[in-house]
């Protein structure tokens, strides 16, 4: 069953080497992510699953030892998801690579780690079903859920300015900060896609994982929109 979860943003800019001179602008987000991982470790999970956006409409498993890289962002930096035999192949999608970087940065050793890539177009019902399946993977499961809110908060945002973005992000921050699974289940894939939200499917996986277990309470650790993109850090325990 799900005993704890952390929601973190997944921009490659979270990695200082990628952000370069702009790295200090995300120091608060990095600190909040570190705090969130501490909450996960304190829950004493048997398994940690890192969930993040992936290409396509399905899900993909990334076992412990899966490798990722930030070379596509101009940085010669490799990461590895948990401990295990090195797994080569297509490599971790960027969201899971950021998650692996966070775990490596904090020296995660509280539980075995595996990853799950969730297609950004995966239907809500399928997301919920995947979450229920993940919650049954061990007696005590924790999720590290990677995803960004809208990318349309300002004129210079990747998706330009959309007046629907700020209310959408405010509702996401409220839902993640209060462990409101009903609100996450109700997220509209069409609107989320228009606002360039990468976290919709991972958050709905989280909502599914929380079904049928002990009631969890949420805490909002950080909310901001640098570069016109919504970043939220929250924990569920």
GROMACS .gro file of N, CA and C in nm, residues 4 11 13 22 33 37 63 73 75 98-99 109 118 124 128 147 180 193 198 207 214 216 220 224:
model
   72
    4UNK      N    1   0.357   0.687   0.156
    4UNK     CA    2   0.407   0.825   0.145
    4UNK      C    3   0.429   0.857  -0.001
   11UNK      N    4   1.201   1.991  -1.430
   11UNK     CA    5   1.275   2.059  -1.536
   11UNK      C    6   1.423   2.023  -1.528
   13UNK      N    7   1.651   2.208  -1.573
   13UNK     CA    8   1.716   2.323  -1.509
   13UNK      C    9   1.731   2.305  -1.358
   22UNK      N   10   2.219   3.040  -1.418
   22UNK     CA   11   2.086   3.064  -1.360
   22UNK      C   12   2.056   2.969  -1.245
   33UNK      N   13   1.272   2.002  -0.261
   33UNK     CA   14   1.279   1.862  -0.307
   33UNK      C   15   1.359   1.776  -0.210
   37UNK      N   16   1.221   1.443  -0.007
   37UNK     CA   17   1.283   1.311  -0.005
   37UNK      C   18   1.308   1.265   0.139
   63UNK      N   19   1.384  -0.055  -1.451
   63UNK     CA   20   1.432  -0.123  -1.330
   63UNK      C   21   1.548  -0.050  -1.265
   73UNK      N   22   2.103   1.811  -2.314
   73UNK     CA   23   2.090   1.950  -2.268
   73UNK      C   24   2.227   2.018  -2.260
   75UNK      N   25   2.516   1.896  -2.129
   75UNK     CA   26   2.596   1.871  -2.010
   75UNK      C   27   2.639   1.725  -2.008
   98UNK      N   28   1.581   1.344  -1.391
   98UNK     CA   29   1.586   1.445  -1.285
   98UNK      C   30   1.558   1.380  -1.150
   99UNK      N   31   1.462   1.287  -1.146
   99UNK     CA   32   1.435   1.216  -1.022
   99UNK      C   33   1.557   1.137  -0.975
  109UNK      N   34   1.915   0.594   0.031
  109UNK     CA   35   1.949   0.455   0.061
  109UNK      C   36   1.840   0.390   0.145
  118UNK      N   37   0.526   0.726  -1.763
  118UNK     CA   38   0.383   0.732  -1.792
  118UNK      C   39   0.362   0.820  -1.914
  124UNK      N   40  -0.698   0.902  -1.815
  124UNK     CA   41  -0.708   0.903  -1.669
  124UNK      C   42  -0.737   0.768  -1.607
  128UNK      N   43  -0.503   0.580  -1.326
  128UNK     CA   44  -0.550   0.537  -1.195
  128UNK      C   45  -0.523   0.388  -1.175
  147UNK      N   46   0.680   1.593  -1.218
  147UNK     CA   47   0.597   1.656  -1.319
  147UNK      C   48   0.583   1.806  -1.295
  180UNK      N   49  -0.569   1.586  -0.220
  180UNK     CA   50  -0.705   1.579  -0.274
  180UNK      C   51  -0.705   1.489  -0.398
  193UNK      N   52  -0.300   1.933  -2.177
  193UNK     CA   53  -0.215   1.932  -2.297
  193UNK      C   54  -0.203   2.072  -2.355
  198UNK      N   55   0.318   1.875  -1.790
  198UNK     CA   56   0.380   1.742  -1.798
  198UNK      C   57   0.340   1.651  -1.683
  207UNK      N   58  -0.295   0.957  -0.764
  207UNK     CA   59  -0.432   0.948  -0.713
  207UNK      C   60  -0.478   0.804  -0.708
  214UNK      N   61  -0.452   0.367   0.363
  214UNK     CA   62  -0.476   0.458   0.474
  214UNK      C   63  -0.485   0.601   0.423
  216UNK      N   64  -0.411   0.968   0.364
  216UNK     CA   65  -0.286   1.044   0.371
  216UNK      C   66  -0.317   1.192   0.379
  220UNK      N   67   0.212   2.133   0.139
  220UNK     CA   68   0.271   2.206   0.028
  220UNK      C   69   0.401   2.269   0.075
  224UNK      N   70   0.599   2.791  -0.720
  224UNK     CA   71   0.654   2.908  -0.788
  224UNK      C   72   0.640   2.886  -0.938
   0.00000   0.00000   0.00000
